[in-house]
Short mmCIF file of C-alpha atoms in Angstrom, two decimals:
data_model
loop_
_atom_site.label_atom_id
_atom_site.label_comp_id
_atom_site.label_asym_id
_atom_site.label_seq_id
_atom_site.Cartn_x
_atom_site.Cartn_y
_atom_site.Cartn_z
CA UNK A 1 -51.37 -7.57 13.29
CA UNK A 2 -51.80 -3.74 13.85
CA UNK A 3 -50.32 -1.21 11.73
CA UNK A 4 -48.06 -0.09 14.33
CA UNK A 5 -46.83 -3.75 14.59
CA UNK A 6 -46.26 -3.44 11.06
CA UNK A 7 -44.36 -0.77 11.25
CA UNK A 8 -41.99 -1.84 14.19
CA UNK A 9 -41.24 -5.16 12.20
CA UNK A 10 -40.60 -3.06 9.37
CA UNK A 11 -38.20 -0.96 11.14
CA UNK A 12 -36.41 -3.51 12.70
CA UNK A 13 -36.02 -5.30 9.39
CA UNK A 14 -34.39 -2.35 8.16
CA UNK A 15 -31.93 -1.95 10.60
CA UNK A 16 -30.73 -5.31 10.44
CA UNK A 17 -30.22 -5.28 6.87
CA UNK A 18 -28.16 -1.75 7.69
CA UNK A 19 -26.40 -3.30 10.17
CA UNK A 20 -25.56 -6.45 7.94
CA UNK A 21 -24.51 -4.47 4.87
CA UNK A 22 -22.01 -2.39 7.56
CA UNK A 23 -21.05 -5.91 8.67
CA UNK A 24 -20.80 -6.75 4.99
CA UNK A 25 -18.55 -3.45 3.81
CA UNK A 26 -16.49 -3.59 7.15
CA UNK A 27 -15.70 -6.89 6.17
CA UNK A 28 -14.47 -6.13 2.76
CA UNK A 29 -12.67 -2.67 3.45
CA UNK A 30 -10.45 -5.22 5.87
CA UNK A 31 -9.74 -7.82 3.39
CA UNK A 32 -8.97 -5.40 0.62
CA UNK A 33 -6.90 -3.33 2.91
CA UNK A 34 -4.93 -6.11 3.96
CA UNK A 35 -4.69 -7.33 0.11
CA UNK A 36 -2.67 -4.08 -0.70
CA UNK A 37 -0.52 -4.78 2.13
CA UNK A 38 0.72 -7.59 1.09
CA UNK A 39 1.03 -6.49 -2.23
CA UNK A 40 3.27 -3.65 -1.50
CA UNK A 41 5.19 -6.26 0.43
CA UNK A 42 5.68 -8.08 -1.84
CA UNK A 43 6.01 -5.58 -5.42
CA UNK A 44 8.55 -3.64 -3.63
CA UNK A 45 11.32 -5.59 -4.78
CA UNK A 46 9.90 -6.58 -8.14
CA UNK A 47 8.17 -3.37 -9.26
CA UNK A 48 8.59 -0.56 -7.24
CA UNK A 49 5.39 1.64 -8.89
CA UNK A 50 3.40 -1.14 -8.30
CA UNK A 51 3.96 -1.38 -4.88
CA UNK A 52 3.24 2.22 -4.56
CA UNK A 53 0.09 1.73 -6.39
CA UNK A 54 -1.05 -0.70 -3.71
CA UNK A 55 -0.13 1.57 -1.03
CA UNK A 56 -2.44 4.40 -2.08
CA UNK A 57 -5.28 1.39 -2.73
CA UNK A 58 -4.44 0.09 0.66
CA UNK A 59 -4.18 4.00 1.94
CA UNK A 60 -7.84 4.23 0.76
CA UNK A 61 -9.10 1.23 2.23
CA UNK A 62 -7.98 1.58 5.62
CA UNK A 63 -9.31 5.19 5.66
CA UNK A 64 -13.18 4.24 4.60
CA UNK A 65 -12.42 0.82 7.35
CA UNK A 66 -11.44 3.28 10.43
CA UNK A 67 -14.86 5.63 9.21
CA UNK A 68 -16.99 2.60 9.48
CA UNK A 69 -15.88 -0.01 11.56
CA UNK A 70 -15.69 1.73 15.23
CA UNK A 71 -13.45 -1.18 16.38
CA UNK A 72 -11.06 -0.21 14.31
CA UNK A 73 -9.10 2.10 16.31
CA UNK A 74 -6.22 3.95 15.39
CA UNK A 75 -2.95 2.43 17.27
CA UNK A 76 0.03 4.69 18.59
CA UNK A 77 3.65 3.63 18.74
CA UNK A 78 6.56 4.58 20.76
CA UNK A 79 8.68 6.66 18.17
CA UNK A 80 5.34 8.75 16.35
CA UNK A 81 6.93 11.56 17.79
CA UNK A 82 10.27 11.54 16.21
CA UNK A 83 8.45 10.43 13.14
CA UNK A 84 6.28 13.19 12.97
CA UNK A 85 8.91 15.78 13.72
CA UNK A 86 11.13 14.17 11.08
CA UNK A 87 7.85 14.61 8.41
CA UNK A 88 7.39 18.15 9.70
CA UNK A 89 10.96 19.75 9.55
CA UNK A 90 11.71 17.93 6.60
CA UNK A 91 9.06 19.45 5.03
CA UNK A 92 9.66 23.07 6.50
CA UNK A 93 13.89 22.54 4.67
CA UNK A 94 11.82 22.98 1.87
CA UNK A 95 12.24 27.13 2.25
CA UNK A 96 16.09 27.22 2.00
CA UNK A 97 16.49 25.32 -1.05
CA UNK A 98 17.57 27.49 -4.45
CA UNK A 99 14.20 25.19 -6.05
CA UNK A 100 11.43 25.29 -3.53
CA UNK A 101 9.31 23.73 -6.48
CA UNK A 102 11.27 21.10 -6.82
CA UNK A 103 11.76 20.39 -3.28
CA UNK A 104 8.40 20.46 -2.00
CA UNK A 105 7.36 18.22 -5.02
CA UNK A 106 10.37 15.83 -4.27
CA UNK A 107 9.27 16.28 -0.25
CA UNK A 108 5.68 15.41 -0.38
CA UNK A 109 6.07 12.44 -3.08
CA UNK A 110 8.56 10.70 -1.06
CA UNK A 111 8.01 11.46 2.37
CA UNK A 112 4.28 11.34 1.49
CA UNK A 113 5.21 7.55 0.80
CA UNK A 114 7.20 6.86 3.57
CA UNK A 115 4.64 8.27 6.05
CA UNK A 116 1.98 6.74 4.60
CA UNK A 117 3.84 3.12 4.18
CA UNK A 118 4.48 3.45 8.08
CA UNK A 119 0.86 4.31 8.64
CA UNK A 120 -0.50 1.70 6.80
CA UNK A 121 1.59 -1.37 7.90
CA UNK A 122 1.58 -0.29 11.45
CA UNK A 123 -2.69 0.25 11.75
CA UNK A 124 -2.85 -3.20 9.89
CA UNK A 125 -0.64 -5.86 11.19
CA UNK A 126 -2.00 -6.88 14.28
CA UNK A 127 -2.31 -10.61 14.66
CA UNK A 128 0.45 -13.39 14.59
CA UNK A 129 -1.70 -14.32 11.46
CA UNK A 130 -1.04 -11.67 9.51
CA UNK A 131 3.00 -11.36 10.60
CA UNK A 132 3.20 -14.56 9.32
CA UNK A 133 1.42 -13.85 5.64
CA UNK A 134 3.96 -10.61 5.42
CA UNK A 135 6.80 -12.46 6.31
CA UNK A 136 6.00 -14.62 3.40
CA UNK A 137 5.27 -11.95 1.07
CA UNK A 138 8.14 -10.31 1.64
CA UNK A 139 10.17 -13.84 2.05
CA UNK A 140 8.85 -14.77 -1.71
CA UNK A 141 9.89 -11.71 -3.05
CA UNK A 142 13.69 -11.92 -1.83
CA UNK A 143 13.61 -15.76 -3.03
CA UNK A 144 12.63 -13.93 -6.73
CA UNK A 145 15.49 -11.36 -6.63
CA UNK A 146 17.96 -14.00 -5.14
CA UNK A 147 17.73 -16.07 -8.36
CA UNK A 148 17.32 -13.41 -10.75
CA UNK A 149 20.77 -12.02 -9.17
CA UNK A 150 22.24 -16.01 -10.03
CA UNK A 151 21.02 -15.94 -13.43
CA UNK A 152 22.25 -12.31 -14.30
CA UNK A 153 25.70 -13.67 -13.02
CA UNK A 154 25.52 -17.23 -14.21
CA UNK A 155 24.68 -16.02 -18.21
CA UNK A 156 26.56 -13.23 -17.88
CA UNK A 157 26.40 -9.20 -17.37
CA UNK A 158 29.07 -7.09 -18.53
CA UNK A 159 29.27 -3.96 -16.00
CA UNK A 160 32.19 -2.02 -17.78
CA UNK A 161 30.28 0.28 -19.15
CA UNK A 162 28.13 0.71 -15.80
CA UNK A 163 31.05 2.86 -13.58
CA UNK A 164 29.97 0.95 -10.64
CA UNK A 165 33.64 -0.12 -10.32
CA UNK A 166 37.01 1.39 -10.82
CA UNK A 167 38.23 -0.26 -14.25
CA UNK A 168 41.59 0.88 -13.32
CA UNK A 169 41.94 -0.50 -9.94
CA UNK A 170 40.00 -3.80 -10.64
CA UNK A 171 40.56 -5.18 -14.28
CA UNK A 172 39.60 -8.77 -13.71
CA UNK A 173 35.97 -7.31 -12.05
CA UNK A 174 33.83 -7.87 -15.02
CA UNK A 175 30.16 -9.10 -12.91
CA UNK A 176 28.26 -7.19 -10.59
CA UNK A 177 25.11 -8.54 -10.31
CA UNK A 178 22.13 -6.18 -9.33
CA UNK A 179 18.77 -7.66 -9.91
CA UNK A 180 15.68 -6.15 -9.86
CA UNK A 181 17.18 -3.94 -8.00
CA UNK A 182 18.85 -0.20 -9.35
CA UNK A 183 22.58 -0.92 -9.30
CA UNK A 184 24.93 -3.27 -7.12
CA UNK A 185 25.34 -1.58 -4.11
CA UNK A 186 21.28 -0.87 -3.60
CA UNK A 187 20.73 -4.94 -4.00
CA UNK A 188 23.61 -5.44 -1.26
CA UNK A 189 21.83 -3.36 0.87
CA UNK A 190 18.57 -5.01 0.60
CA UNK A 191 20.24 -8.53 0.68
CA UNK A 192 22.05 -7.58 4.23
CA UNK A 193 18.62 -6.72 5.15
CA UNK A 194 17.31 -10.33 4.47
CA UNK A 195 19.75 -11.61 5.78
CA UNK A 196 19.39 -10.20 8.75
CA UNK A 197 15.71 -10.80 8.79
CA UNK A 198 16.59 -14.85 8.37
CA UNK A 199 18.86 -14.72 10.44
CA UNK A 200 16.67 -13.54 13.10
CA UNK A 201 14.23 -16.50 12.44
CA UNK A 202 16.30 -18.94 12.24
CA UNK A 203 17.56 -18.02 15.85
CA UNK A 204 14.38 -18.59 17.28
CA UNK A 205 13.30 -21.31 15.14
CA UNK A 206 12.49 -24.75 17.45
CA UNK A 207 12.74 -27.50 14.81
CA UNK A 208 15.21 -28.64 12.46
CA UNK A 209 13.10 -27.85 9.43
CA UNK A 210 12.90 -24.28 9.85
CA UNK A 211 16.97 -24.06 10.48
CA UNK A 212 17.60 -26.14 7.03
CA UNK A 213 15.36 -23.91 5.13
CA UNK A 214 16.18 -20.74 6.20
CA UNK A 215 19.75 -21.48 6.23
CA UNK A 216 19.81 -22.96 2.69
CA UNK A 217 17.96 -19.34 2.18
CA UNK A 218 20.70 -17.17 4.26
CA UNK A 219 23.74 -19.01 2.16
CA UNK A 220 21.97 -18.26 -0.92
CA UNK A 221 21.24 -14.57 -0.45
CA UNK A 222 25.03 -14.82 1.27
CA UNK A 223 26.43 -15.71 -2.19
CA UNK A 224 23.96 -12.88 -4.31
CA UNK A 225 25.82 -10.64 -1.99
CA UNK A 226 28.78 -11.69 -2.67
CA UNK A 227 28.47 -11.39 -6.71
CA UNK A 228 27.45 -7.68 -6.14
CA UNK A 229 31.12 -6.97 -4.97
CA UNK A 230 29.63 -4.27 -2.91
CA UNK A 231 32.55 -3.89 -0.06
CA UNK A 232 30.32 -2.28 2.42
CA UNK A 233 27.44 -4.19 2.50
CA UNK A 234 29.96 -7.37 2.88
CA UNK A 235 31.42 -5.83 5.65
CA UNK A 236 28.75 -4.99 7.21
CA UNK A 237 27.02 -8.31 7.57
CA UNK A 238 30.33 -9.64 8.68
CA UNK A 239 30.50 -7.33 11.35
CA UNK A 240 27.13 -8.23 12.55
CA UNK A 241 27.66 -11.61 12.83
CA UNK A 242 30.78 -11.20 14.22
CA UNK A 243 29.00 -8.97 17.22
CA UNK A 244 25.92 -11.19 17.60
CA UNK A 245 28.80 -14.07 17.70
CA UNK A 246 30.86 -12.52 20.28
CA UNK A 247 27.41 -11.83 22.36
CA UNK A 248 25.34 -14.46 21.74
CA UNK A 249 26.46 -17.36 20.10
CA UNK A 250 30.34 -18.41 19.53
CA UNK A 251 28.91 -21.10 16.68
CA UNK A 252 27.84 -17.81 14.72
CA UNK A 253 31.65 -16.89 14.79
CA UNK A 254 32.72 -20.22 13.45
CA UNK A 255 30.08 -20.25 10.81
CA UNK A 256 30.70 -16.84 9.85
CA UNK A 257 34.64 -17.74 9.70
CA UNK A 258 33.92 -20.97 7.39
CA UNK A 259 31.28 -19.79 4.94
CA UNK A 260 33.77 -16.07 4.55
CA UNK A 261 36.77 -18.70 3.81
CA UNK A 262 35.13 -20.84 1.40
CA UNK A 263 33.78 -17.39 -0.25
CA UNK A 264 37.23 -15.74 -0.49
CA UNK A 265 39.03 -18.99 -1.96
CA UNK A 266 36.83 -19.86 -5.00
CA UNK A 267 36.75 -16.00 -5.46
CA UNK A 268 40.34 -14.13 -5.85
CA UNK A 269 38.97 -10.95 -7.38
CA UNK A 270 36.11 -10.86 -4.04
CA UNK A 271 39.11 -10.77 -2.04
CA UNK A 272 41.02 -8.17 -4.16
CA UNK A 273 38.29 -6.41 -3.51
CA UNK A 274 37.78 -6.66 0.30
CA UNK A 275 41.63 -6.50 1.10
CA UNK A 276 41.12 -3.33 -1.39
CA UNK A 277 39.43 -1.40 1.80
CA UNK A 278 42.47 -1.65 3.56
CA UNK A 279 45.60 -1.41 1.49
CA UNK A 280 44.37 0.99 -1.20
CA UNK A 281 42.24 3.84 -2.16
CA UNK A 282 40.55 3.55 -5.60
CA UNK A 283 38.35 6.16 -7.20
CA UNK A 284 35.60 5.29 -5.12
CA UNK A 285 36.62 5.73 -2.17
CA UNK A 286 38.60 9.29 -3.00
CA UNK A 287 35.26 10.72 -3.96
CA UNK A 288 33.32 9.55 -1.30
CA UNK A 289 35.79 11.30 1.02
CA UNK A 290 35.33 14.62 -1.17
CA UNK A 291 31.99 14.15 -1.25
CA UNK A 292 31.56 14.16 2.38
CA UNK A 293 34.25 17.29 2.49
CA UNK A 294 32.05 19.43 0.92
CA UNK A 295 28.56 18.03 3.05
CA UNK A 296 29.97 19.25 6.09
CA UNK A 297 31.06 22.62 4.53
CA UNK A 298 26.80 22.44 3.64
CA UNK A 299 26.30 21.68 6.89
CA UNK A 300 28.48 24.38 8.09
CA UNK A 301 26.82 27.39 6.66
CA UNK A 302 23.14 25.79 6.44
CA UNK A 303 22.75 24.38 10.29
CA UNK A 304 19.12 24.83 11.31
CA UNK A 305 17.07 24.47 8.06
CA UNK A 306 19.40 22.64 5.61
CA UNK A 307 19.56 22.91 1.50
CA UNK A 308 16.51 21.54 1.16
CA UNK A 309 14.81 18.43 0.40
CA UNK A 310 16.61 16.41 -2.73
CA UNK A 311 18.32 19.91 -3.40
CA UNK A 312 21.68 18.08 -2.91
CA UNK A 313 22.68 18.13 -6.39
CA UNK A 314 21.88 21.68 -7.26
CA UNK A 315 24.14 22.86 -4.48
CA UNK A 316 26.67 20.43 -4.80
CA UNK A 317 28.70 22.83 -7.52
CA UNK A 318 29.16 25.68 -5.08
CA UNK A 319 31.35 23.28 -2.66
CA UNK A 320 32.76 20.91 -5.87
CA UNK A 321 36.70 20.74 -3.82
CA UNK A 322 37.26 17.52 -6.02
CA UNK A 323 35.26 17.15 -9.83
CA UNK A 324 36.12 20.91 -10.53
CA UNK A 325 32.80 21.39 -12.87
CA UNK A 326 33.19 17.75 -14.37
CA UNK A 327 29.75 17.16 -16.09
CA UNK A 328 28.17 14.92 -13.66
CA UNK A 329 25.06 15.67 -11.35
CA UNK A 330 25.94 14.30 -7.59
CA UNK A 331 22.45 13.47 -5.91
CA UNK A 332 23.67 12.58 -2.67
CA UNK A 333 26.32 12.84 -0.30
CA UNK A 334 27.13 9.01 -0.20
CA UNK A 335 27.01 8.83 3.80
CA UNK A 336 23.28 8.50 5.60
CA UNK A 337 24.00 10.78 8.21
CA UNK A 338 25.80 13.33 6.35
CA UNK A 339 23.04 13.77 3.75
CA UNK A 340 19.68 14.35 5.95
CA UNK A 341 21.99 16.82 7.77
CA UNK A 342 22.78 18.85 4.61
CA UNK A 343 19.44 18.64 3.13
CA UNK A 344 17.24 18.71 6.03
CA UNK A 345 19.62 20.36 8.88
CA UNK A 346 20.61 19.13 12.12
CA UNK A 347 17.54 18.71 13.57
CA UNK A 348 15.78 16.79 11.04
CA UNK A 349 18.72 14.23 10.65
CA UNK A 350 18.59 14.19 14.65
CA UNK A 351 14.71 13.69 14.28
CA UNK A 352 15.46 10.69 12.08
CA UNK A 353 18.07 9.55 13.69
CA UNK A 354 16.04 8.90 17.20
CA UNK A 355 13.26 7.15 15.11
CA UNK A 356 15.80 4.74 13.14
CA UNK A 357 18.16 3.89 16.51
CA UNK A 358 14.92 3.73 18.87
CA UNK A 359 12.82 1.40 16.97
CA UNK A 360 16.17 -0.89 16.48
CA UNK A 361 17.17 -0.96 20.34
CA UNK A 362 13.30 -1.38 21.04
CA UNK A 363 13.17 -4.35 18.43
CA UNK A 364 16.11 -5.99 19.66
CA UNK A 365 15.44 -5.63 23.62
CA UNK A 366 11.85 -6.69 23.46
CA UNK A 367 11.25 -10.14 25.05
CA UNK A 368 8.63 -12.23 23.84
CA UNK A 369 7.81 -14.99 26.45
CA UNK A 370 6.06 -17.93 26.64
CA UNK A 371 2.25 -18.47 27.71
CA UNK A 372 1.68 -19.15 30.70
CA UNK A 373 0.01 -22.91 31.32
CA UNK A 374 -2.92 -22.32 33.28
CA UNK A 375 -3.54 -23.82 36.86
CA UNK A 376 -5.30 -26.52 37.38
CA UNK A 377 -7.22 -26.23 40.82
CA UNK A 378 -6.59 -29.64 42.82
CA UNK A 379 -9.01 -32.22 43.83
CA UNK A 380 -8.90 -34.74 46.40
CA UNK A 381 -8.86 -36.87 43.41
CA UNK A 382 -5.26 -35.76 41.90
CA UNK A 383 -1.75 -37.93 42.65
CA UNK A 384 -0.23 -36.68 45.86
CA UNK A 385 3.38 -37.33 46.27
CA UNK A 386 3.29 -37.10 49.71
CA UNK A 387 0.55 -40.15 50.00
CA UNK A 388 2.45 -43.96 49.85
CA UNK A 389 -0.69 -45.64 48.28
CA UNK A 390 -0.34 -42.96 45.25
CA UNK A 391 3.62 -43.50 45.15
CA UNK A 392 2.80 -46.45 44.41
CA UNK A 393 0.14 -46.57 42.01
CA UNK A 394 2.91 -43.76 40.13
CA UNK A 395 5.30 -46.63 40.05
CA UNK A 396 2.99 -49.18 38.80
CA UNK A 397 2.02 -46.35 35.83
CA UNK A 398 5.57 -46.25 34.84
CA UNK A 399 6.14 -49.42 34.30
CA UNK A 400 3.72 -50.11 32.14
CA UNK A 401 2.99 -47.20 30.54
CA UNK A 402 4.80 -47.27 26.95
CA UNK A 403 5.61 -44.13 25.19
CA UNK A 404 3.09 -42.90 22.28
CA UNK A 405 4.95 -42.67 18.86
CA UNK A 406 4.85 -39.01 17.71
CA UNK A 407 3.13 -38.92 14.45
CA UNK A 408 5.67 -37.50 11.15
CA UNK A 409 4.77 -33.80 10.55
CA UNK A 410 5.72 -33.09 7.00
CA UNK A 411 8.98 -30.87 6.22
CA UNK A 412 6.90 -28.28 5.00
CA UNK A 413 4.01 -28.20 7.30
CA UNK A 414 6.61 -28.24 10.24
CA UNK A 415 8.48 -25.05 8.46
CA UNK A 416 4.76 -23.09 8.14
CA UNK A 417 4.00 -24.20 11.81
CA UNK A 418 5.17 -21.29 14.79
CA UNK A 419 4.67 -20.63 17.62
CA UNK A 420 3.25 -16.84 18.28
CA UNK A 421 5.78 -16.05 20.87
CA UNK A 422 8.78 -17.06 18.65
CA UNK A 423 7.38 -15.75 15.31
CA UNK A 424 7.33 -12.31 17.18
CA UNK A 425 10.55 -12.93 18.61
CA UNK A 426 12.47 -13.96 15.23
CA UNK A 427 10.82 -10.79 13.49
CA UNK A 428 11.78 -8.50 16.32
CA UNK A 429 15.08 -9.67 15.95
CA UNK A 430 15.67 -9.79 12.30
CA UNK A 431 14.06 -6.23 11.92
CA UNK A 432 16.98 -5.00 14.86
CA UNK A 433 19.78 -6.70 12.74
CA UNK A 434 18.27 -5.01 9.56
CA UNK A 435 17.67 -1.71 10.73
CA UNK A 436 21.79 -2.13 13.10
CA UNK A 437 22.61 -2.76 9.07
CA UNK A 438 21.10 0.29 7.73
CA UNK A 439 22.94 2.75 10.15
CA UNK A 440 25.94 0.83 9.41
CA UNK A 441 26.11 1.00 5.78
CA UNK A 442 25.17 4.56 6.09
CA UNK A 443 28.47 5.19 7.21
CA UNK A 444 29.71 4.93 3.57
CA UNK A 445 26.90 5.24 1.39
CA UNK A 446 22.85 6.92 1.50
CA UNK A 447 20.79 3.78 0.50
CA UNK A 448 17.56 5.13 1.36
CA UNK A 449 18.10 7.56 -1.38
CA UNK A 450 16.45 5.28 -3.41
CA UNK A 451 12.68 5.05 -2.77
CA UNK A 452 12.16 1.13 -2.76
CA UNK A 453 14.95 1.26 -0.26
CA UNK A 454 13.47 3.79 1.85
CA UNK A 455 9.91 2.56 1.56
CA UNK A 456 11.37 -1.12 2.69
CA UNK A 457 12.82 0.64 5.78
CA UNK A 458 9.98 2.57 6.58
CA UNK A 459 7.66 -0.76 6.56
CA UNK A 460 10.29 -2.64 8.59
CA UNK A 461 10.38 -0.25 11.35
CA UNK A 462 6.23 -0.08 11.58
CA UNK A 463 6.47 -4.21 11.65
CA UNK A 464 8.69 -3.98 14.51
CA UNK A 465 6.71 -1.44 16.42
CA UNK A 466 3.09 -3.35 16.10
CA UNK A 467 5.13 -6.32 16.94
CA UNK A 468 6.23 -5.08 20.21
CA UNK A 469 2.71 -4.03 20.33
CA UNK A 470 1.50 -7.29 20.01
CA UNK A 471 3.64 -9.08 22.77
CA UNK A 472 3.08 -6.08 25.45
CA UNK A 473 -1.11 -7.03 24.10
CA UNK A 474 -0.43 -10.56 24.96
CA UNK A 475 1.73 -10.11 28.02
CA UNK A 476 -1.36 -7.56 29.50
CA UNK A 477 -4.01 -10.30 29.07
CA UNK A 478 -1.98 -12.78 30.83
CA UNK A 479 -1.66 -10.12 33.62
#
């Protein structure tokens, strides 16, 4: 062999071990990527800094994947625009706050998360495969904080010294279960969101299985709820089933009416506290109604650019119309709406606003169909109906032919087992309920003040949106 024969063999040896170790690291940067994913999935209930440690791992990963793997290509959704426009002004309220330290820190740790939570779920999840191993993660996690909330209330957790609850106004309240979760109210919210979520799968579930387990799941997170005492987060999920019921499906109504009876009769105190909503005003709900007073004074004289990110509590004194200087630090305004307006002005909450109500009506309109059973071209061969001999021959078939016993699937396996087009379609669902529950208990109190909260939104709404991505993908190819 000639030198230069050497040499070509030589070179192409070379570039196919290059090309193998790109193979090789491509291969890796995907799994380890996709490791952190779940990971924040599933740590963001459990242990919050955790999860956000596996969001800057998974951050990482995805970055070095996109730089080498050139089929990796960045995906865009329907609401990046109101997204980035809520990131950008957001970040600009920064220059009216009294601390722009402290607001640009508090700005680009937290939205810094919540951008980056929605970039990474939405550039990774896109296969049925990997819906379905997020699903889980996340599922696992809620089953964890579900019976951590029963054994906080079974072995006891006296809250009196919490002021969660008006001692005054409710004596006999003694138990308000939170989890691993910050305080009652924060758990409710993330339990209407699971709810919802199971709720949505066990809609489009097609077996019997599936409908046992993840109802035996939505009475159990049904009855956590109900230990937190939180009145809004009850409500809410009432009202959504009662919509969806009125809708959709009268048996939702009936359900909803039997499982709320049997709730409100071994419970007195929960329906003290319900009724409370409607026949009297505790201390609760006076301050929430001050507090929102003096937001939209804020509002008033800070339109355009707002307070500031997180400067809520350092402006709060100037419009105090109902503590009068009482030594307590008000973070928030204790109404969704009210609060990005204040600290981010009007068009920021407007920004986020479009993103949070588009990506629900988009996950709950999206159709996910069937595939489409492919044609068969016809040979002189095939039954015709029209033909007596083969009318016959059908007949003969018939009688005969005995029906094949369908071999047992086991529970389990049948539970794991879906079909693409109604995973998508559950999860699509679920996240609309979730995210309809979000705007509605932000009528009464800011939930995604607290990060875990926020970052669970955040990676909700980019599930839905590569979702939808992934039925319009499969609906093209059948095109």
């Amino acid at each position: 062999m000639s030198s230069k024969s050497e040499a070509a063999a030589m070179r192409e040896l070379r570039q196919r071990r290059r090309q193998a170790a790109k193979e090789k690291w491509c291969q890796r940067f995907k799994n380890w990527s996709w490791y952190a994913v779940l990971a924040e999935a599933f740590l963001l209930a459990l242990w919050p800094p955790g999860a956000t440690i596996a969001l800057l791992i998974g951050v990482v990963f995805t970055l070095l994947r996109f730089r080498r793997d050139k089929e990796f290509k960045f995906r865009h959704f329907s609401f990046d625009v109101p997204v980035c426009l809520f990131i950008l002004i957001s970040g600009v309220s920064v220059l009216g706050s009294p601390d722009r330290g402290f607001s640009f820190y508090n700005w680009y740790n937290l939205v810094g998360v919540y951008a980056l939570t929605y970039f990474l779920v939405g550039q990774q999840v896109r296969d049925v495969k990997q819906f379905k191993q997020l699903v889980m993660a996340l599922g696992l996690a809620a089953v964890m904080v579900i019976l951590y909330g029963f054994y906080q209330y079974l072995f006891g957790i006296d809250i009196s010294a919490m002021k969660w609850v008006d001692g005054d106004a409710f004596p006999e309240l003694r138990k308000r279960v939170f989890s691993t979760w910050e305080n009652p109210n924060i758990l409710a919210g993330y339990l209407d969101i699971i709810i919802c979520l199971a709720f949505g799968f066990f809609v489009k579930a097609d077996s019997r299985p599936k409908r046992i387990v993840l109802g035996i799941f939505m009475l159990a997170a049904v009855a956590c709820l109900a230990m937190t005492y939180a009145r809004g987060a009850l409500l809410v999920i009432v009202a959504i089933f009662i919509l969806y019921g009125m809708v959709k499906d009268l048996r939702v109504l009936a359900a909803c009416a039997v499982i709320g009876g049997v709730l409100l009769l071994a419970d007195p105190v929960l329906y003290e506290r319900l009724t409370s909503v409607f026949t009297k005003v505790d201390t609760s709900s006076e301050m929430r109604l001050a507090f929102w007073e003096s937001s939209v004074a804020m509002i008033q004289d800070h339109p355009f650019l707002g307070i500031g990110w997180g400067a809520y509590w350092m402006v709060y004194p100037e419009y105090d119309f109902y503590l009068q200087g009482a030594d307590i630090r008000i973070v928030h305004a204790h109404n969704l709406y009210l609060n990005y307006a204040v600290e981010i002005g009007i068009p920021g909450a407007l920004a986020f606003l479009w993103y949070l109500f588009g990506t629900m009506f988009m996950a709950l309109r999206q159709k996910f169909l069937p595939p489409v059973p492919e044609k068969v071209e016809e040979t002189p061969f095939d039954y015709n109906e029209e033909a007596a001999a083969d009318v016959e021959l059908q007949k003969v078939a018939e009688s005969v032919k005995q029906e094949e016993a369908k071999p047992a699937i086991p529970f389990w396996k049948d539970f794991a087992a879906w079909l693409d087009y109604r995973l998508l379609a559950g999860l699509s669902l679920g996240v609309g309920l979730a995210l309809l529950s979000v705007a509605l208990n932000g009528l009464t109190d800011d939930l995604l003040f607290n990060i875990p909260s926020s970052m669970f939104l955040w990676m909700l709404s980019a599930l839905a949106a590569a979702a939808v991505s992934a039925g319009n993908e499969d609906m093209s190819e059948e095109e």
